[in-house]
Amino acid sequence: MESLALPVDPVVRSLQIELSPPSLENPRADIDTLLGAVEGQTGLADLCGDLEVIREVPCVLRSQDWKVGVCLRGSRLVRVASGSSRPLGLAVDLGTTKVAGYLVDLESGRNLASLGTVNPQVSMGEDIIARMARAKDSPADAARLQELVVGALNRLAGDLSAEVRADPRDVVEVVVAGNTAMHHLLLKLPVEQLAMSPYVPALRESFEVRAREIGLGIAPGAYVHLLPNIGGFVGGDHVAFLLATRLDRTDGVALALDIGTNTEVCLAVDGALTSLSCASGPAFEGSHIRHGMSASHGAIEHVRVEDGNVEYETVGGAVPVGICGAGLLEVAAQLLSAGVLDRKGRLGDHPRVRLRDGEQEFVIAETDGSAGMPAVTITQRDIQQLQLAKGAIRAGIRVLLEASGRTEEEISQVVIAGGFGTYLDVGSAVAIGMLPSIPLERYRQVGNAAGVGASMALVSRAARAEARRIAGSVRHIELATAPRFMQVFAQSMFLG
Amino acid sequence: MESLALPVDPVVRSLQIELSPPSLENPRADIDTLLGAVEGQTGLADLCGDLEVIREVPCVLRSQDWKVGVCLRGSRLVRVASGSSRPLGLAVDLGTTKVAGYLVDLESGRNLASLGTVNPQVSMGEDIIARMARAKDSPADAARLQELVVGALNRLAGDLSAEVRADPRDVVEVVVAGNTAMHHLLLKLPVEQLAMSPYVPALRESFEVRAREIGLGIAPGAYVHLLPNIGGFVGGDHVAFLLATRLDRTDGVALALDIGTNTEVCLAVDGALTSLSCASGPAFEGSHIRHGMSASHGAIEHVRVEDGNVEYETVGGAVPVGICGAGLLEVAAQLLSAGVLDRKGRLGDHPRVRLRDGEQEFVIAETDGSAGMPAVTITQRDIQQLQLAKGAIRAGIRVLLEASGRTEEEISQVVIAGGFGTYLDVGSAVAIGMLPSIPLERYRQVGNAAGVGASMALVSRAARAEARRIAGSVRHIELATAPRFMQVFAQSMFLG
């Protein structure tokens, strides 16, 4: 996506301070002296220091020969360290299945390194409903869910810092963009009221908490800024996505989708935004698919079915070991077009269709005995999973259009984001009816826009203000309570 | 001491809030709704809530039928609870040997209950030098020292709350007044630089920290306000003492002493204050005295020696089991006056003086076989301990007078505070030369003035500002570096 030129104006700034040591004639207290010098240099008054930060001051001052680098957040001391350490920020796109981290130089605003990892909470439930049920039923599970995700964030901070030869303690600010459930589980906020009607968040506004209060081992005085939520199932990741795509500045009818385990869909009509979230499930990430896998080495990502022949490409050109979300979409589109699959999702006759373990399946890659690889197939149940996912997304789009009195033909642009959204073949997605059948040139794939938005909020205070404004202005539709949702959903499961 | 009429204006205020529950039509987030209502009622903007506090909001709102009592500290939410809970404050005089707690109703400013306990840090060193050495040499010991004192504060909060049938979580604000070492050990601030020349505190200014950050189990959003220190060995307890006694508002030459394991002495000359701290040791608390004990049941507190007869009174009129600080002072004064003790502190001939275990001792109470009690005596070494204590205090007074170019005769009033200072017989203290030989009517005993000052800072923001002003205006003398200190100290050990 296009890079957005933002003035670099982070909430944390750094400065160099040099002091003279105390003496018997002038037995000044270390911390007061440092704060006084910072006040003198900045013109700020009433500076305060977090206990963990000021505890380090006497030792750092003496070990650095009374010349130190100080990070300041408003009037709070965030870090006191060697003068040569540079202040870093961490932007996090906290997804239900994946967590992406972006390490940013807070002085230049430059992205230094990026890294993705699995959200380890998946071990306690693949979707947010399952995890909220665990958290609701057991305080120990709620604590464990928090520990898991904080552990992932600590590993991200450590690995990203190592990549640029920095110390995780140089990370002085974090921005987290996550859906409302991920947001609540990270803060260990109660989820009871979120999981049942009227599905209210405990907290909607942006929130700041000391990093170490939730267990993050970065700079001792660092804060985490959580972007605001919009509603019970549309959270800060969607706000970050809107901040990056600026859908509110488009004319006419525009559609934006952030595809993941939860897919957020936003319809803009002359800049007025309406959003909802649909539970598309983890099929596109490879879960619940017989040979499903992430888009890593050996994953089938492109498929062509012509006559009786099947051609495929794998990630890295490797021996096929499974199929990723993009491949799944393509094979379904190809089978539909070849008439092997009907609109209800039933596999018909074809030389490659076989019965295995009582279930029909289409063989994409044959067993390769020499390489020791089993066949890669797509089963009848895999197709059902795909139908549920694509049906949820298409239903979301239809509900939004209906609520705004618009039609698919009126959509002048569609923005698609998310890890999977970057790699999917839009033609295939349109072919199976996951996305509206409008000219392909109206589609634009923008990568991880939520991560971009989170990074923007990291380096720019104006972006945070804008995020709050956006969050407060989006109209939110609760899909489960939308009129005719079940009919629309059932219709949307048809292929094509 | 006289009660100081202060307008009740605590930093934490409480209000009652009533909300309507969310609905599908109005799915407002619990916490935002509550904060919005508080903002509406107070006119404050940008309220924020501590994570631990806001976590409880959804559950409290629902269990209290959307009618709650809210405690606010500036723009921070400190507690959300049932509307009937009353906000309490805890003032703490954190001494080296004793900890005194005062539970205060923050709405009326009334003291509800008081309680004293031993500072459990004594198990790791009787004086601050020993404890600082432990903290300096071992991070584990520093952590343990903090845990011990926090444990004592938690027990005080629990016991005091129980006494007035309240919950410790109703305690929404704490003020701590302690000497600089106690202050640092409570916050686990480094003490290296405090224990060696030029003896600088890590932190001198008043400081606020979230109670639970140092392990206090009171209201989840409560803060601890630590009164400012004056120098390396004169801390917030002395500031509290000065706040309560208002020595800076006296004319002429006035002297004030807060007697404890460390004795702080302040000389006021037309309101200009000079202070120092002297290591008087724990003798007055009963430590290092053969039959020493605190002024509890069975302690000998008054003694008369006339001719060969000894009369004594015990606390509670009980069978004597030991001798407290006040008794020790009296017996020394009586023995000096009777000629049994010379000015160098040597016991002479007397029917009651005997040799036991190679040491001279004076028998105050004989063995009582029927009650199974051993004799209570004062030994030659006990008298040496007393001389060290009284010598330190008198030397402190002399150094202050010398530094100000004043004489003892010019002192128009002497204020004596501290637990022991309340009960000591001033005549005896003057007789042995611990206090200046000036007319007794110039002396005034005021009880625990530091506790009174801490309570003042608890209920009045103006008192906190005044404490900061006092701390910044006191001239501080480092006794160990005062000229001629050793000679003055040696002189001051003579009795009489």
CSV table of N, CA and C in Angstrom, one decimal, chain B residues 132-256:
chain,number,residue,atom,x,y,z
B,132,MET,N,20.9,-1.1,55.9
B,132,MET,CA,21.4,-0.6,54.6
B,132,MET,C,22.5,-1.5,54.1
B,133,ALA,N,23.4,-2.0,55.0
B,133,ALA,CA,24.5,-2.9,54.6
B,133,ALA,C,23.9,-4.1,54.0
B,134,ARG,N,22.8,-4.7,54.6
B,134,ARG,CA,22.2,-5.9,54.1
B,134,ARG,C,21.6,-5.6,52.7
B,135,ALA,N,20.9,-4.5,52.5
B,135,ALA,CA,20.3,-4.2,51.3
B,135,ALA,C,21.3,-4.0,50.2
B,136,LYS,N,22.4,-3.3,50.5
B,136,LYS,CA,23.4,-3.0,49.6
B,136,LYS,C,24.2,-4.3,49.1
B,137,ASP,N,24.4,-5.2,50.0
B,137,ASP,CA,25.2,-6.4,49.6
B,137,ASP,C,24.4,-7.5,48.9
B,138,SER,N,23.0,-7.4,49.1
B,138,SER,CA,22.2,-8.5,48.5
B,138,SER,C,20.9,-8.0,48.0
B,139,PRO,N,20.6,-8.2,46.7
B,139,PRO,CA,19.3,-7.8,46.2
B,139,PRO,C,18.2,-8.6,46.9
B,140,ALA,N,18.5,-9.9,47.2
B,140,ALA,CA,17.5,-10.7,47.9
B,140,ALA,C,17.2,-10.1,49.3
B,141,ASP,N,18.2,-9.6,50.0
B,141,ASP,CA,17.9,-9.0,51.3
B,141,ASP,C,17.2,-7.7,51.1
B,142,ALA,N,17.5,-7.0,50.1
B,142,ALA,CA,16.7,-5.7,49.9
B,142,ALA,C,15.3,-6.0,49.6
B,143,ALA,N,15.0,-7.1,48.8
B,143,ALA,CA,13.6,-7.5,48.6
B,143,ALA,C,13.0,-8.0,49.9
B,144,ARG,N,13.7,-8.7,50.7
B,144,ARG,CA,13.2,-9.2,51.9
B,144,ARG,C,12.9,-8.1,52.9
B,145,LEU,N,13.8,-7.1,53.0
B,145,LEU,CA,13.5,-6.0,53.9
B,145,LEU,C,12.2,-5.2,53.4
B,146,GLN,N,12.0,-5.1,52.1
B,146,GLN,CA,10.8,-4.5,51.7
B,146,GLN,C,9.6,-5.3,52.0
B,147,GLU,N,9.7,-6.6,51.8
B,147,GLU,CA,8.5,-7.5,52.1
B,147,GLU,C,8.2,-7.4,53.5
B,148,LEU,N,9.2,-7.4,54.4
B,148,LEU,CA,8.9,-7.4,55.8
B,148,LEU,C,8.1,-6.1,56.2
B,149,VAL,N,8.5,-5.0,55.8
B,149,VAL,CA,7.8,-3.7,56.2
B,149,VAL,C,6.5,-3.6,55.5
B,150,VAL,N,6.4,-4.1,54.3
B,150,VAL,CA,5.1,-4.1,53.6
B,150,VAL,C,4.1,-5.0,54.3
B,151,GLY,N,4.7,-6.2,54.7
B,151,GLY,CA,3.8,-7.1,55.5
B,151,GLY,C,3.3,-6.4,56.7
B,152,ALA,N,4.1,-5.7,57.4
B,152,ALA,CA,3.7,-5.0,58.6
B,152,ALA,C,2.6,-4.0,58.3
B,153,LEU,N,2.8,-3.2,57.2
B,153,LEU,CA,1.8,-2.2,56.8
B,153,LEU,C,0.4,-2.9,56.4
B,154,ASN,N,0.5,-4.1,55.7
B,154,ASN,CA,-0.7,-4.8,55.4
B,154,ASN,C,-1.4,-5.3,56.6
B,155,ARG,N,-0.6,-5.7,57.6
B,155,ARG,CA,-1.3,-6.2,58.9
B,155,ARG,C,-1.9,-5.0,59.6
B,156,LEU,N,-1.2,-3.8,59.6
B,156,LEU,CA,-1.8,-2.6,60.2
B,156,LEU,C,-3.1,-2.3,59.5
B,157,ALA,N,-3.1,-2.3,58.2
B,157,ALA,CA,-4.3,-1.9,57.4
B,157,ALA,C,-5.4,-2.9,57.7
B,158,GLY,N,-5.1,-4.2,57.8
B,158,GLY,CA,-6.1,-5.2,58.1
B,158,GLY,C,-6.7,-5.0,59.5
B,159,ASP,N,-5.8,-4.9,60.5
B,159,ASP,CA,-6.2,-4.8,61.9
B,159,ASP,C,-7.0,-3.6,62.1
B,160,LEU,N,-6.5,-2.4,61.6
B,160,LEU,CA,-7.2,-1.2,61.8
B,160,LEU,C,-8.6,-1.2,61.1
B,161,SER,N,-8.7,-1.7,59.9
B,161,SER,CA,-10.0,-1.8,59.2
B,161,SER,C,-10.9,-2.7,60.0
B,162,ALA,N,-10.4,-3.8,60.5
B,162,ALA,CA,-11.3,-4.8,61.2
B,162,ALA,C,-11.8,-4.1,62.4
B,163,GLU,N,-11.0,-3.2,63.1
B,163,GLU,CA,-11.4,-2.5,64.3
B,163,GLU,C,-12.7,-1.6,64.0
B,164,VAL,N,-12.8,-1.1,62.8
B,164,VAL,CA,-14.0,-0.3,62.5
B,164,VAL,C,-14.9,-1.0,61.6
B,165,ARG,N,-14.8,-2.3,61.5
B,165,ARG,CA,-15.7,-3.1,60.6
B,165,ARG,C,-15.7,-2.7,59.2
B,166,ALA,N,-14.5,-2.3,58.7
B,166,ALA,CA,-14.4,-1.9,57.3
B,166,ALA,C,-13.5,-3.0,56.6
B,167,ASP,N,-13.4,-2.8,55.3
B,167,ASP,CA,-12.6,-3.7,54.4
B,167,ASP,C,-11.3,-3.0,54.2
B,168,PRO,N,-10.2,-3.7,54.2
B,168,PRO,CA,-8.9,-3.0,53.9
B,168,PRO,C,-9.0,-2.3,52.5
B,169,ARG,N,-9.8,-2.9,51.6
B,169,ARG,CA,-10.0,-2.3,50.3
B,169,ARG,C,-10.7,-0.9,50.3
B,170,ASP,N,-11.2,-0.6,51.5
B,170,ASP,CA,-11.8,0.8,51.6
B,170,ASP,C,-10.7,1.8,51.8
B,171,VAL,N,-9.5,1.4,52.1
B,171,VAL,CA,-8.4,2.3,52.3
B,171,VAL,C,-7.9,2.8,50.9
B,172,VAL,N,-8.2,4.0,50.6
B,172,VAL,CA,-7.9,4.5,49.2
B,172,VAL,C,-6.7,5.5,49.2
B,173,GLU,N,-6.1,5.7,50.3
B,173,GLU,CA,-4.9,6.6,50.2
B,173,GLU,C,-4.1,6.3,51.5
B,174,VAL,N,-2.8,6.4,51.3
B,174,VAL,CA,-1.8,6.2,52.4
B,174,VAL,C,-0.8,7.3,52.4
B,175,VAL,N,-0.4,7.8,53.6
B,175,VAL,CA,0.7,8.7,53.7
B,175,VAL,C,1.7,8.0,54.6
B,176,VAL,N,3.0,8.0,54.1
B,176,VAL,CA,4.0,7.4,54.9
B,176,VAL,C,5.1,8.5,55.3
B,177,ALA,N,5.4,8.5,56.6
B,177,ALA,CA,6.4,9.4,57.1
B,177,ALA,C,7.5,8.5,57.7
B,178,GLY,N,8.7,8.5,57.1
B,178,GLY,CA,9.7,7.6,57.6
B,178,GLY,C,11.1,8.3,57.4
B,179,ASN,N,12.1,7.9,58.2
B,179,ASN,CA,13.4,8.5,57.9
B,179,ASN,C,13.9,8.0,56.5
B,180,THR,N,14.9,8.7,56.0
B,180,THR,CA,15.3,8.5,54.6
B,180,THR,C,15.6,7.0,54.3
B,181,ALA,N,16.3,6.3,55.3
B,181,ALA,CA,16.6,4.9,55.1
B,181,ALA,C,15.3,4.1,55.0
B,182,MET,N,14.4,4.3,55.9
B,182,MET,CA,13.1,3.5,55.9
B,182,MET,C,12.4,3.8,54.6
B,183,HIS,N,12.4,5.1,54.2
B,183,HIS,CA,11.7,5.5,52.9
B,183,HIS,C,12.4,4.7,51.7
B,184,HIS,N,13.7,4.7,51.7
B,184,HIS,CA,14.3,4.0,50.6
B,184,HIS,C,14.1,2.5,50.6
B,185,LEU,N,14.1,1.9,51.8
B,185,LEU,CA,13.9,0.5,51.9
B,185,LEU,C,12.5,0.1,51.5
B,186,LEU,N,11.6,0.9,51.9
B,186,LEU,CA,10.2,0.7,51.5
B,186,LEU,C,10.0,0.7,50.0
B,187,LEU,N,10.6,1.6,49.4
B,187,LEU,CA,10.5,1.7,47.9
B,187,LEU,C,11.5,0.8,47.2
B,188,LYS,N,12.4,0.2,47.9
B,188,LYS,CA,13.5,-0.6,47.4
B,188,LYS,C,14.3,0.2,46.4
B,189,LEU,N,14.5,1.5,46.9
B,189,LEU,CA,15.5,2.4,46.1
B,189,LEU,C,16.9,2.0,46.6
B,190,PRO,N,17.9,2.2,45.7
B,190,PRO,CA,19.2,1.8,46.1
B,190,PRO,C,19.7,2.7,47.3
B,191,VAL,N,20.5,2.0,48.2
B,191,VAL,CA,21.0,2.7,49.4
B,191,VAL,C,22.5,2.9,49.4
B,192,GLU,N,23.1,2.4,48.4
B,192,GLU,CA,24.6,2.5,48.3
B,192,GLU,C,25.1,3.9,48.6
B,193,GLN,N,24.5,4.8,47.8
B,193,GLN,CA,24.9,6.2,47.8
B,193,GLN,C,24.5,6.9,49.1
B,194,LEU,N,23.5,6.3,49.8
B,194,LEU,CA,23.1,6.9,51.1
B,194,LEU,C,24.0,6.5,52.2
B,195,ALA,N,24.6,5.3,52.1
B,195,ALA,CA,25.4,4.7,53.2
B,195,ALA,C,26.8,5.2,53.1
B,196,MET,N,27.3,5.9,52.1
B,196,MET,CA,28.6,6.4,52.1
B,196,MET,C,28.7,7.9,51.6
B,197,SER,N,29.8,8.5,52.0
B,197,SER,CA,29.9,9.9,51.7
B,197,SER,C,29.8,10.2,50.2
B,198,PRO,N,29.1,11.2,49.8
B,198,PRO,CA,28.5,12.3,50.6
B,198,PRO,C,27.1,12.0,51.1
B,199,TYR,N,26.7,10.8,51.3
B,199,TYR,CA,25.4,10.4,51.9
B,199,TYR,C,24.2,11.0,51.2
B,200,VAL,N,24.1,10.8,49.9
B,200,VAL,CA,22.9,11.5,49.3
B,200,VAL,C,21.8,10.5,49.1
B,201,PRO,N,20.6,11.0,49.3
B,201,PRO,CA,19.4,10.1,49.1
B,201,PRO,C,19.3,9.9,47.6
B,202,ALA,N,18.7,8.8,47.2
B,202,ALA,CA,18.3,8.6,45.7
B,202,ALA,C,17.2,9.6,45.4
B,203,LEU,N,16.4,9.9,46.4
B,203,LEU,CA,15.2,10.7,46.1
B,203,LEU,C,14.9,11.5,47.4
B,204,ARG,N,14.7,12.8,47.2
B,204,ARG,CA,14.4,13.7,48.3
B,204,ARG,C,13.0,14.2,48.3
B,205,GLU,N,12.5,14.5,47.1
B,205,GLU,CA,11.2,15.1,47.0
B,205,GLU,C,10.1,14.1,47.4
B,206,SER,N,8.9,14.7,47.7
B,206,SER,CA,7.8,13.8,47.9
B,206,SER,C,7.5,12.9,46.7
B,207,PHE,N,7.0,11.7,47.0
B,207,PHE,CA,6.9,10.8,45.9
B,207,PHE,C,5.6,10.0,46.1
B,208,GLU,N,5.0,9.7,44.9
B,208,GLU,CA,3.7,8.9,45.0
B,208,GLU,C,3.9,7.6,44.1
B,209,VAL,N,3.4,6.6,44.7
B,209,VAL,CA,3.5,5.3,44.0
B,209,VAL,C,2.2,4.5,44.2
B,210,ARG,N,1.8,3.7,43.2
B,210,ARG,CA,0.6,2.9,43.4
B,210,ARG,C,0.8,1.9,44.6
B,211,ALA,N,-0.1,1.9,45.5
B,211,ALA,CA,0.0,1.0,46.7
B,211,ALA,C,0.3,-0.4,46.3
B,212,ARG,N,-0.3,-0.9,45.2
B,212,ARG,CA,-0.1,-2.4,45.0
B,212,ARG,C,1.2,-2.6,44.3
B,213,GLU,N,1.8,-1.5,43.8
B,213,GLU,CA,3.1,-1.7,43.1
B,213,GLU,C,4.2,-2.0,44.2
B,214,ILE,N,4.0,-1.6,45.4
B,214,ILE,CA,4.9,-2.0,46.5
B,214,ILE,C,4.3,-3.1,47.3
B,215,GLY,N,3.2,-3.7,46.9
B,215,GLY,CA,2.7,-4.9,47.6
B,215,GLY,C,1.6,-4.6,48.6
B,216,LEU,N,1.1,-3.4,48.6
B,216,LEU,CA,0.0,-3.1,49.6
B,216,LEU,C,-1.4,-3.6,49.1
B,217,GLY,N,-2.0,-4.4,49.9
B,217,GLY,CA,-3.3,-5.0,49.5
B,217,GLY,C,-4.5,-4.1,50.0
B,218,ILE,N,-4.6,-2.9,49.5
B,218,ILE,CA,-5.7,-2.1,49.9
B,218,ILE,C,-6.6,-1.8,48.6
B,219,ALA,N,-7.2,-0.6,48.5
B,219,ALA,CA,-8.0,-0.4,47.3
B,219,ALA,C,-7.1,-0.5,46.1
B,220,PRO,N,-7.6,-1.2,45.0
B,220,PRO,CA,-6.7,-1.5,43.9
B,220,PRO,C,-6.0,-0.3,43.2
B,221,GLY,N,-6.7,0.8,43.3
B,221,GLY,CA,-6.1,2.0,42.6
B,221,GLY,C,-5.5,3.0,43.6
B,222,ALA,N,-5.4,2.6,44.9
B,222,ALA,CA,-4.9,3.5,45.9
B,222,ALA,C,-3.4,3.9,45.7
B,223,TYR,N,-3.1,5.1,46.1
B,223,TYR,CA,-1.7,5.5,46.0
B,223,TYR,C,-1.1,5.7,47.4
B,224,VAL,N,0.2,5.6,47.5
B,224,VAL,CA,1.0,5.9,48.7
B,224,VAL,C,1.7,7.2,48.5
B,225,HIS,N,1.5,8.2,49.3
B,225,HIS,CA,2.2,9.4,49.3
B,225,HIS,C,3.3,9.4,50.3
B,226,LEU,N,4.6,9.5,49.9
B,226,LEU,CA,5.7,9.5,50.8
B,226,LEU,C,6.1,10.9,51.0
B,227,LEU,N,6.1,11.4,52.3
B,227,LEU,CA,6.5,12.7,52.5
B,227,LEU,C,7.9,12.9,52.1
B,228,PRO,N,8.3,14.2,51.8
B,228,PRO,CA,9.7,14.4,51.3
B,228,PRO,C,10.7,14.2,52.4
B,229,ASN,N,11.9,13.9,51.9
B,229,ASN,CA,13.1,13.8,52.9
B,229,ASN,C,13.8,15.1,52.9
B,230,ILE,N,14.6,15.3,53.9
B,230,ILE,CA,15.4,16.5,54.0
B,230,ILE,C,16.8,16.2,53.6
B,231,GLY,N,17.4,15.1,54.0
B,231,GLY,CA,18.7,14.8,53.7
B,231,GLY,C,18.9,13.3,53.9
B,232,GLY,N,20.2,12.9,53.9
B,232,GLY,CA,20.5,11.4,54.0
B,232,GLY,C,20.0,10.8,55.2
B,233,PHE,N,20.0,11.5,56.4
B,233,PHE,CA,19.6,10.9,57.6
B,233,PHE,C,18.4,11.6,58.3
B,234,VAL,N,17.9,12.6,57.6
B,234,VAL,CA,16.7,13.3,58.1
B,234,VAL,C,15.6,13.2,57.1
B,235,GLY,N,14.5,12.5,57.4
B,235,GLY,CA,13.6,12.1,56.4
B,235,GLY,C,12.2,12.7,56.6
B,236,GLY,N,11.2,12.0,56.0
B,236,GLY,CA,9.8,12.5,56.0
B,236,GLY,C,9.2,12.4,57.4
B,237,ASP,N,9.7,11.6,58.3
B,237,ASP,CA,9.1,11.6,59.6
B,237,ASP,C,9.4,12.9,60.3
B,238,HIS,N,10.6,13.4,60.0
B,238,HIS,CA,11.0,14.7,60.6
B,238,HIS,C,10.1,15.9,60.0
B,239,VAL,N,9.9,15.7,58.7
B,239,VAL,CA,9.0,16.7,58.1
B,239,VAL,C,7.6,16.7,58.7
B,240,ALA,N,7.1,15.5,58.9
B,240,ALA,CA,5.8,15.4,59.5
B,240,ALA,C,5.7,16.0,60.9
B,241,PHE,N,6.8,15.7,61.6
B,241,PHE,CA,7.0,16.2,63.0
B,241,PHE,C,7.0,17.8,62.9
B,242,LEU,N,7.7,18.3,62.0
B,242,LEU,CA,7.7,19.8,61.9
B,242,LEU,C,6.4,20.4,61.4
B,243,LEU,N,5.7,19.6,60.6
B,243,LEU,CA,4.4,20.0,60.1
B,243,LEU,C,3.4,20.1,61.2
B,244,ALA,N,3.5,19.1,62.2
B,244,ALA,CA,2.6,19.1,63.3
B,244,ALA,C,3.0,20.1,64.4
B,245,THR,N,4.2,20.3,64.6
B,245,THR,CA,4.6,21.2,65.7
B,245,THR,C,4.8,22.7,65.2
B,246,ARG,N,4.9,22.9,63.9
B,246,ARG,CA,5.0,24.3,63.3
B,246,ARG,C,6.1,25.1,64.0
B,247,LEU,N,7.2,24.4,64.2
B,247,LEU,CA,8.4,25.1,64.8
B,247,LEU,C,8.8,26.3,64.0
B,248,ASP,N,8.5,26.3,62.7
B,248,ASP,CA,8.9,27.4,61.9
B,248,ASP,C,8.1,28.7,62.1
B,249,ARG,N,7.1,28.5,63.0
B,249,ARG,CA,6.2,29.7,63.3
B,249,ARG,C,6.5,30.2,64.7
B,250,THR,N,7.6,29.7,65.4
B,250,THR,CA,7.9,30.2,66.7
B,250,THR,C,8.9,31.3,66.7
B,251,ASP,N,8.8,32.2,67.7
B,251,ASP,CA,9.8,33.3,67.8
B,251,ASP,C,10.9,32.8,68.7
B,252,GLY,N,12.0,33.5,68.6
B,252,GLY,CA,13.2,33.2,69.4
B,252,GLY,C,13.8,31.9,69.1
B,253,VAL,N,14.4,31.3,70.1
B,253,VAL,CA,15.1,30.0,69.9
B,253,VAL,C,14.3,28.9,70.5
B,254,ALA,N,14.0,27.9,69.6
B,254,ALA,CA,13.2,26.8,70.1
B,254,ALA,C,13.9,25.5,69.6
B,255,LEU,N,13.7,24.4,70.4
B,255,LEU,CA,14.3,23.2,70.1
B,255,LEU,C,13.3,22.1,70.1
B,256,ALA,N,13.4,21.2,69.1
B,256,ALA,CA,12.4,20.1,69.0
B,256,ALA,C,13.2,18.8,68.8
